[in-house]
PDB file of C-alpha atoms in Angstrom:
ATOM      1  CA  UNK A   1     101.231   5.936 -75.780  1.00 49.00           C
ATOM      2  CA  UNK A   2     102.744   2.885 -73.187  1.00 54.00           C
ATOM      3  CA  UNK A   3     102.744   0.663 -76.336  1.00 73.00           C
ATOM      4  CA  UNK A   4     104.839   3.095 -78.238  1.00 90.00           C
ATOM      5  CA  UNK A   5     107.192   3.275 -75.398  1.00 92.00           C
ATOM      6  CA  UNK A   6     107.718  -0.393 -75.212  1.00 93.00           C
ATOM      7  CA  UNK A   7     107.735  -0.928 -78.746  1.00 94.00           C
ATOM      8  CA  UNK A   8     111.136   1.667 -78.999  1.00 94.00           C
ATOM      9  CA  UNK A   9     112.708  -0.020 -75.862  1.00 96.00           C
ATOM     10  CA  UNK A  10     112.460  -3.405 -77.474  1.00 96.00           C
ATOM     11  CA  UNK A  11     113.902  -2.007 -80.755  1.00 95.00           C
ATOM     12  CA  UNK A  12     116.591  -0.276 -78.572  1.00 96.00           C
ATOM     13  CA  UNK A  13     117.758  -2.822 -76.215  1.00 97.00           C
ATOM     14  CA  UNK A  14     115.867  -5.841 -77.360  1.00 95.00           C
ATOM     15  CA  UNK A  15     119.330  -7.458 -78.528  1.00 94.00           C
ATOM     16  CA  UNK A  16     121.316  -6.638 -75.383  1.00 95.00           C
ATOM     17  CA  UNK A  17     123.785  -9.260 -74.266  1.00 94.00           C
ATOM     18  CA  UNK A  18     123.335  -9.258 -71.086  1.00 96.00           C
ATOM     19  CA  UNK A  19     124.243 -13.114 -70.174  1.00 94.00           C
ATOM     20  CA  UNK A  20     120.822 -13.817 -69.487  1.00 95.00           C
ATOM     21  CA  UNK A  21     117.423 -13.380 -71.501  1.00 95.00           C
ATOM     22  CA  UNK A  22     115.380 -12.380 -68.387  1.00 96.00           C
ATOM     23  CA  UNK A  23     118.031  -9.775 -67.746  1.00 97.00           C
ATOM     24  CA  UNK A  24     117.550  -8.204 -71.339  1.00 97.00           C
ATOM     25  CA  UNK A  25     113.622  -8.324 -70.689  1.00 96.00           C
ATOM     26  CA  UNK A  26     114.206  -6.505 -67.407  1.00 96.00           C
ATOM     27  CA  UNK A  27     115.994  -3.547 -69.184  1.00 97.00           C
ATOM     28  CA  UNK A  28     113.335  -3.350 -72.208  1.00 96.00           C
ATOM     29  CA  UNK A  29     110.737  -3.247 -69.295  1.00 94.00           C
ATOM     30  CA  UNK A  30     112.708  -0.536 -67.214  1.00 95.00           C
ATOM     31  CA  UNK A  31     113.527   1.256 -70.097  1.00 95.00           C
ATOM     32  CA  UNK A  32     110.064   1.585 -71.813  1.00 95.00           C
ATOM     33  CA  UNK A  33     108.779   2.641 -68.047  1.00 94.00           C
ATOM     34  CA  UNK A  34     111.377   5.663 -67.892  1.00 94.00           C
ATOM     35  CA  UNK A  35     110.681   6.781 -71.177  1.00 94.00           C
ATOM     36  CA  UNK A  36     106.886   6.874 -70.368  1.00 92.00           C
ATOM     37  CA  UNK A  37     107.786   9.009 -67.318  1.00 93.00           C
ATOM     38  CA  UNK A  38     110.625  11.449 -68.510  1.00 90.00           C
ATOM     39  CA  UNK A  39     112.544  13.553 -65.634  1.00 87.00           C
ATOM     40  CA  UNK A  40     111.194  11.219 -63.190  1.00 89.00           C
ATOM     41  CA  UNK A  41     113.797   9.113 -60.945  1.00 87.00           C
ATOM     42  CA  UNK A  42     113.122   5.359 -60.706  1.00 89.00           C
ATOM     43  CA  UNK A  43     111.809   5.765 -57.154  1.00 89.00           C
ATOM     44  CA  UNK A  44     108.982   8.119 -58.708  1.00 92.00           C
ATOM     45  CA  UNK A  45     107.771   5.945 -61.497  1.00 92.00           C
ATOM     46  CA  UNK A  46     104.712   4.020 -61.982  1.00 89.00           C
ATOM     47  CA  UNK A  47     105.800   0.253 -61.090  1.00 89.00           C
ATOM     48  CA  UNK A  48     104.623  -2.278 -59.103  1.00 91.00           C
ATOM     49  CA  UNK A  49     106.714  -3.085 -55.683  1.00 92.00           C
ATOM     50  CA  UNK A  50     107.670  -6.359 -57.309  1.00 93.00           C
ATOM     51  CA  UNK A  51     108.826  -4.384 -60.611  1.00 92.00           C
ATOM     52  CA  UNK A  52     110.719  -1.862 -58.406  1.00 94.00           C
ATOM     53  CA  UNK A  53     112.438  -4.318 -56.658  1.00 95.00           C
ATOM     54  CA  UNK A  54     113.443  -5.890 -59.636  1.00 93.00           C
ATOM     55  CA  UNK A  55     114.902  -2.656 -61.096  1.00 93.00           C
ATOM     56  CA  UNK A  56     116.945  -2.076 -57.936  1.00 94.00           C
ATOM     57  CA  UNK A  57     118.110  -5.373 -58.353  1.00 95.00           C
ATOM     58  CA  UNK A  58     119.003  -5.051 -62.171  1.00 96.00           C
ATOM     59  CA  UNK A  59     120.948  -1.705 -61.067  1.00 94.00           C
ATOM     60  CA  UNK A  60     122.781  -3.412 -58.365  1.00 95.00           C
ATOM     61  CA  UNK A  61     124.018  -6.488 -60.315  1.00 96.00           C
ATOM     62  CA  UNK A  62     127.436  -6.136 -60.992  1.00 95.00           C
ATOM     63  CA  UNK A  63     127.288  -8.835 -63.863  1.00 96.00           C
ATOM     64  CA  UNK A  64     125.443  -6.329 -65.759  1.00 96.00           C
ATOM     65  CA  UNK A  65     127.594  -3.995 -67.748  1.00 95.00           C
ATOM     66  CA  UNK A  66     126.667  -0.470 -68.857  1.00 94.00           C
ATOM     67  CA  UNK A  67     128.933  -0.946 -71.824  1.00 95.00           C
ATOM     68  CA  UNK A  68     126.761  -3.838 -72.825  1.00 96.00           C
ATOM     69  CA  UNK A  69     123.646  -1.810 -72.748  1.00 97.00           C
ATOM     70  CA  UNK A  70     125.235   1.171 -74.466  1.00 97.00           C
ATOM     71  CA  UNK A  71     126.377  -0.939 -77.333  1.00 97.00           C
ATOM     72  CA  UNK A  72     122.699  -2.384 -78.019  1.00 97.00           C
ATOM     73  CA  UNK A  73     121.470   1.156 -78.494  1.00 97.00           C
ATOM     74  CA  UNK A  74     124.494   2.101 -80.680  1.00 98.00           C
ATOM     75  CA  UNK A  75     123.507  -0.917 -82.923  1.00 97.00           C
ATOM     76  CA  UNK A  76     120.251  -0.166 -82.956  1.00 97.00           C
ATOM     77  CA  UNK A  77     121.510   3.306 -84.314  1.00 98.00           C
ATOM     78  CA  UNK A  78     123.235   1.696 -86.855  1.00 98.00           C
ATOM     79  CA  UNK A  79     120.570  -0.096 -88.322  1.00 97.00           C
ATOM     80  CA  UNK A  80     118.204   2.845 -88.381  1.00 97.00           C
ATOM     81  CA  UNK A  81     121.115   5.059 -90.121  1.00 98.00           C
ATOM     82  CA  UNK A  82     120.991   2.742 -93.209  1.00 98.00           C
ATOM     83  CA  UNK A  83     117.468   4.335 -93.988  1.00 97.00           C
ATOM     84  CA  UNK A  84     118.822   7.765 -94.463  1.00 98.00           C
ATOM     85  CA  UNK A  85     121.056   9.185 -97.572  1.00 97.00           C
ATOM     86  CA  UNK A  86     122.505  11.991 -95.307  1.00 98.00           C
ATOM     87  CA  UNK A  87     123.367  12.034 -91.899  1.00 99.00           C
ATOM     88  CA  UNK A  88     124.672  14.599 -89.363  1.00 99.00           C
ATOM     89  CA  UNK A  89     126.713  13.676 -86.440  1.00 99.00           C
ATOM     90  CA  UNK A  90     126.317  16.042 -83.876  1.00 99.00           C
ATOM     91  CA  UNK A  91     129.031  16.133 -81.303  1.00 97.00           C
ATOM     92  CA  UNK A  92     129.073  18.072 -77.756  1.00 95.00           C
ATOM     93  CA  UNK A  93     130.653  17.242 -74.558  1.00 93.00           C
ATOM     94  CA  UNK A  94     127.943  18.357 -71.840  1.00 90.00           C
ATOM     95  CA  UNK A  95     128.714  18.156 -67.960  1.00 87.00           C
ATOM     96  CA  UNK A  96     126.462  15.996 -65.755  1.00 85.00           C
ATOM     97  CA  UNK A  97     126.222  17.638 -62.337  1.00 83.00           C
ATOM     98  CA  UNK A  98     125.234  15.598 -59.706  1.00 80.00           C
ATOM     99  CA  UNK A  99     124.174  16.759 -56.064  1.00 75.00           C
ATOM    100  CA  UNK A 100     123.502  13.598 -54.063  1.00 70.00           C
ATOM    101  CA  UNK A 101     126.063  13.055 -51.606  1.00 71.00           C
ATOM    102  CA  UNK A 102     125.842   9.224 -51.748  1.00 68.00           C
ATOM    103  CA  UNK A 103     127.956   9.446 -55.297  1.00 70.00           C
ATOM    104  CA  UNK A 104     130.250  12.456 -54.603  1.00 71.00           C
ATOM    105  CA  UNK A 105     133.127  10.362 -54.016  1.00 70.00           C
ATOM    106  CA  UNK A 106     132.520   8.610 -57.463  1.00 73.00           C
ATOM    107  CA  UNK A 107     132.600  11.734 -59.290  1.00 78.00           C
ATOM    108  CA  UNK A 108     135.354  14.485 -60.503  1.00 76.00           C
ATOM    109  CA  UNK A 109     135.662  18.333 -60.710  1.00 75.00           C
ATOM    110  CA  UNK A 110     133.344  19.881 -63.001  1.00 72.00           C
ATOM    111  CA  UNK A 111     135.412  22.687 -64.047  1.00 66.00           C
ATOM    112  CA  UNK A 112     133.996  25.223 -61.278  1.00 64.00           C
ATOM    113  CA  UNK A 113     136.076  24.145 -58.297  1.00 62.00           C
ATOM    114  CA  UNK A 114     135.829  21.718 -55.772  1.00 67.00           C
ATOM    115  CA  UNK A 115     131.974  22.399 -54.767  1.00 69.00           C
ATOM    116  CA  UNK A 116     130.353  20.919 -57.949  1.00 76.00           C
ATOM    117  CA  UNK A 117     130.836  17.390 -58.831  1.00 81.00           C
ATOM    118  CA  UNK A 118     129.906  15.549 -61.837  1.00 85.00           C
ATOM    119  CA  UNK A 119     130.995  13.818 -65.072  1.00 85.00           C
ATOM    120  CA  UNK A 120     131.595  14.791 -68.715  1.00 89.00           C
ATOM    121  CA  UNK A 121     129.559  12.726 -71.416  1.00 93.00           C
ATOM    122  CA  UNK A 122     131.270  13.274 -75.091  1.00 96.00           C
ATOM    123  CA  UNK A 123     128.340  12.190 -77.336  1.00 97.00           C
ATOM    124  CA  UNK A 124     127.583  11.629 -81.137  1.00 98.00           C
ATOM    125  CA  UNK A 125     124.097  12.083 -81.943  1.00 98.00           C
ATOM    126  CA  UNK A 126     123.215  11.034 -85.619  1.00 99.00           C
ATOM    127  CA  UNK A 127     120.566  13.448 -87.428  1.00 99.00           C
ATOM    128  CA  UNK A 128     118.814  13.288 -90.519  1.00 98.00           C
ATOM    129  CA  UNK A 129     118.385  16.953 -91.820  1.00 98.00           C
ATOM    130  CA  UNK A 130     116.093  15.646 -94.818  1.00 96.00           C
ATOM    131  CA  UNK A 131     113.403  14.027 -93.055  1.00 96.00           C
ATOM    132  CA  UNK A 132     114.244  16.087 -89.878  1.00 96.00           C
ATOM    133  CA  UNK A 133     114.463  13.098 -87.585  1.00 95.00           C
ATOM    134  CA  UNK A 134     116.651  12.404 -84.724  1.00 96.00           C
ATOM    135  CA  UNK A 135     118.092   8.819 -85.532  1.00 98.00           C
ATOM    136  CA  UNK A 136     119.962   8.117 -82.270  1.00 97.00           C
ATOM    137  CA  UNK A 137     123.066   7.909 -80.133  1.00 98.00           C
ATOM    138  CA  UNK A 138     125.979   6.375 -82.265  1.00 98.00           C
ATOM    139  CA  UNK A 139     128.846   7.093 -79.536  1.00 98.00           C
ATOM    140  CA  UNK A 140     129.308   8.393 -76.223  1.00 97.00           C
ATOM    141  CA  UNK A 141     132.574   8.585 -73.982  1.00 96.00           C
ATOM    142  CA  UNK A 142     132.378   9.336 -70.132  1.00 91.00           C
ATOM    143  CA  UNK A 143     134.809  10.191 -67.779  1.00 88.00           C
ATOM    144  CA  UNK A 144     135.222  12.369 -64.121  1.00 85.00           C
ATOM    145  CA  UNK A 145     137.996  14.651 -63.722  1.00 83.00           C
ATOM    146  CA  UNK A 146     140.716  13.833 -61.161  1.00 79.00           C
ATOM    147  CA  UNK A 147     140.130  16.129 -58.289  1.00 73.00           C
ATOM    148  CA  UNK A 148     143.636  16.421 -57.787  1.00 68.00           C
ATOM    149  CA  UNK A 149     144.375  18.111 -60.737  1.00 68.00           C
ATOM    150  CA  UNK A 150     142.143  21.217 -60.511  1.00 65.00           C
ATOM    151  CA  UNK A 151     144.042  24.287 -61.595  1.00 61.00           C
ATOM    152  CA  UNK A 152     146.393  22.260 -63.875  1.00 60.00           C
ATOM    153  CA  UNK A 153     145.325  23.738 -67.357  1.00 57.00           C
ATOM    154  CA  UNK A 154     148.402  25.404 -67.679  1.00 49.00           C
ATOM    155  CA  UNK A 155     150.371  21.913 -68.086  1.00 52.00           C
ATOM    156  CA  UNK A 156     148.054  20.879 -70.815  1.00 50.00           C
ATOM    157  CA  UNK A 157     150.725  21.569 -73.712  1.00 51.00           C
ATOM    158  CA  UNK A 158     153.100  19.275 -71.977  1.00 49.00           C
ATOM    159  CA  UNK A 159     150.935  16.452 -71.495  1.00 53.00           C
ATOM    160  CA  UNK A 160     151.005  13.200 -73.900  1.00 50.00           C
ATOM    161  CA  UNK A 161     148.163  13.593 -76.505  1.00 52.00           C
ATOM    162  CA  UNK A 162     146.682  10.262 -74.818  1.00 53.00           C
ATOM    163  CA  UNK A 163     146.283  11.920 -71.705  1.00 59.00           C
ATOM    164  CA  UNK A 164     144.468  15.161 -73.099  1.00 79.00           C
ATOM    165  CA  UNK A 165     140.701  15.696 -73.184  1.00 86.00           C
ATOM    166  CA  UNK A 166     140.826  16.668 -76.664  1.00 88.00           C
ATOM    167  CA  UNK A 167     141.626  13.130 -77.858  1.00 95.00           C
ATOM    168  CA  UNK A 168     138.033  12.503 -77.189  1.00 96.00           C
ATOM    169  CA  UNK A 169     137.097  14.146 -80.646  1.00 96.00           C
ATOM    170  CA  UNK A 170     139.309  11.270 -82.440  1.00 97.00           C
ATOM    171  CA  UNK A 171     138.409   8.555 -80.097  1.00 97.00           C
ATOM    172  CA  UNK A 172     134.738   9.117 -80.422  1.00 97.00           C
ATOM    173  CA  UNK A 173     135.050   9.583 -84.385  1.00 98.00           C
ATOM    174  CA  UNK A 174     137.201   6.205 -84.533  1.00 98.00           C
ATOM    175  CA  UNK A 175     134.381   4.459 -82.726  1.00 98.00           C
ATOM    176  CA  UNK A 176     131.371   5.833 -84.826  1.00 98.00           C
ATOM    177  CA  UNK A 177     133.454   4.777 -87.752  1.00 98.00           C
ATOM    178  CA  UNK A 178     134.027   1.006 -86.676  1.00 98.00           C
ATOM    179  CA  UNK A 179     130.181   0.998 -86.168  1.00 98.00           C
ATOM    180  CA  UNK A 180     129.162   2.852 -89.301  1.00 98.00           C
ATOM    181  CA  UNK A 181     131.313   1.025 -91.606  1.00 98.00           C
ATOM    182  CA  UNK A 182     131.202   2.131 -95.380  1.00 97.00           C
ATOM    183  CA  UNK A 183     127.912   4.381 -94.285  1.00 98.00           C
ATOM    184  CA  UNK A 184     130.439   6.948 -92.960  1.00 98.00           C
ATOM    185  CA  UNK A 185     130.379   8.138 -96.465  1.00 98.00           C
ATOM    186  CA  UNK A 186     126.835   9.618 -95.883  1.00 98.00           C
ATOM    187  CA  UNK A 187     128.173  11.437 -92.657  1.00 99.00           C
ATOM    188  CA  UNK A 188     128.928  14.770 -91.809  1.00 99.00           C
ATOM    189  CA  UNK A 189     130.457  15.618 -88.349  1.00 98.00           C
ATOM    190  CA  UNK A 190     129.466  18.655 -86.756  1.00 98.00           C
ATOM    191  CA  UNK A 191     131.563  20.030 -83.996  1.00 97.00           C
ATOM    192  CA  UNK A 192     131.871  23.032 -82.073  1.00 94.00           C
ATOM    193  CA  UNK A 193     134.752  25.119 -81.271  1.00 93.00           C
ATOM    194  CA  UNK A 194     136.483  22.703 -78.746  1.00 93.00           C
ATOM    195  CA  UNK A 195     137.124  20.749 -81.836  1.00 95.00           C
ATOM    196  CA  UNK A 196     139.569  22.880 -83.779  1.00 94.00           C
ATOM    197  CA  UNK A 197     142.555  21.072 -82.938  1.00 94.00           C
ATOM    198  CA  UNK A 198     145.077  20.483 -85.649  1.00 92.00           C
ATOM    199  CA  UNK A 199     145.338  16.689 -84.785  1.00 94.00           C
ATOM    200  CA  UNK A 200     141.530  16.018 -84.814  1.00 96.00           C
ATOM    201  CA  UNK A 201     141.241  17.731 -88.279  1.00 95.00           C
ATOM    202  CA  UNK A 202     144.220  15.895 -89.832  1.00 96.00           C
ATOM    203  CA  UNK A 203     142.743  12.887 -88.699  1.00 97.00           C
ATOM    204  CA  UNK A 204     139.379  13.629 -90.586  1.00 98.00           C
ATOM    205  CA  UNK A 205     141.291  14.726 -93.740  1.00 96.00           C
ATOM    206  CA  UNK A 206     143.265  11.504 -93.749  1.00 97.00           C
ATOM    207  CA  UNK A 207     140.349   9.557 -93.189  1.00 97.00           C
ATOM    208  CA  UNK A 208     138.382  11.081 -96.125  1.00 97.00           C
ATOM    209  CA  UNK A 209     135.644  11.931 -93.720  1.00 98.00           C
ATOM    210  CA  UNK A 210     133.081  15.014 -94.033  1.00 98.00           C
ATOM    211  CA  UNK A 211     133.250  17.627 -91.251  1.00 98.00           C
ATOM    212  CA  UNK A 212     132.103  21.081 -90.049  1.00 97.00           C
ATOM    213  CA  UNK A 213     133.904  22.583 -87.442  1.00 96.00           C
ATOM    214  CA  UNK A 214     133.387  25.892 -85.920  1.00 93.00           C
ATOM    215  CA  UNK A 215     136.675  27.815 -86.002  1.00 91.00           C
ATOM    216  CA  UNK A 216     138.463  28.685 -82.658  1.00 89.00           C
ATOM    217  CA  UNK A 217     141.512  30.656 -84.581  1.00 86.00           C
ATOM    218  CA  UNK A 218     142.517  31.923 -87.698  1.00 85.00           C
ATOM    219  CA  UNK A 219     144.395  29.194 -89.343  1.00 84.00           C
ATOM    220  CA  UNK A 220     146.881  29.244 -92.275  1.00 81.00           C
ATOM    221  CA  UNK A 221     144.828  27.996 -95.470  1.00 80.00           C
ATOM    222  CA  UNK A 222     146.125  26.684 -98.427  1.00 81.00           C
ATOM    223  CA  UNK A 223     143.597  28.817-100.771  1.00 82.00           C
ATOM    224  CA  UNK A 224     145.312  32.009-100.094  1.00 81.00           C
ATOM    225  CA  UNK A 225     148.219  33.972 -98.269  1.00 82.00           C
ATOM    226  CA  UNK A 226     146.041  35.319 -95.921  1.00 83.00           C
ATOM    227  CA  UNK A 227     144.816  33.467 -92.830  1.00 85.00           C
ATOM    228  CA  UNK A 228     141.229  31.874 -92.658  1.00 82.00           C
ATOM    229  CA  UNK A 229     139.477  34.736 -91.192  1.00 86.00           C
ATOM    230  CA  UNK A 230     140.798  37.425 -93.315  1.00 87.00           C
ATOM    231  CA  UNK A 231     139.963  35.143 -96.313  1.00 80.00           C
ATOM    232  CA  UNK A 232     136.408  34.274 -95.409  1.00 82.00           C
ATOM    233  CA  UNK A 233     135.749  38.135 -94.904  1.00 83.00           C
ATOM    234  CA  UNK A 234     136.635  39.048 -98.578  1.00 73.00           C
TER     235      UNK A 234
END
């Protein structure tokens, strides 16, 4: 089992450009260890004292960028995606809640008042429906909400598009397209009701990309004088 996790970590992060080969080797070893003991924090995983110290030095190293680590994982997903004829791009925006006081100042509100702090992680996971296999993460956007803007939902309509959280759907799709290039022809984006946004739907249509979005409102459609819900019920 340990060998399998090491092989996965090597495939996923072995090509990371972190400035020095030893940093990449440390990343692979750390990822393998965490994969072998999921749900455990680093302090509780099985590491020698030297490896534990090395893991903390790695995490605290300001020269190691999370973006470089993530991009290595995304490119590994791109390589695996070439092996499949059909791909579902499953999109969602989970909220990650953190309780530890030491990082409270770095987090934003989680939509439940000031008590809970966290960040949002809009993620696109590629899935092969024919083989029933998870291919991998192809994009992820992470951000924290400004604590000073709690309760300003009513101002959403007057904000520029680039300041709205809803732009995440198009931004993430553009990043996925940049990575997959022509392979996007084999991709169907699958999104929840939050993606039922005119600007996003128009972007997908103009880009000639396939998508399934759960409807949040009954829109006018070209196929009938009736709106969507009435047309679908007939």
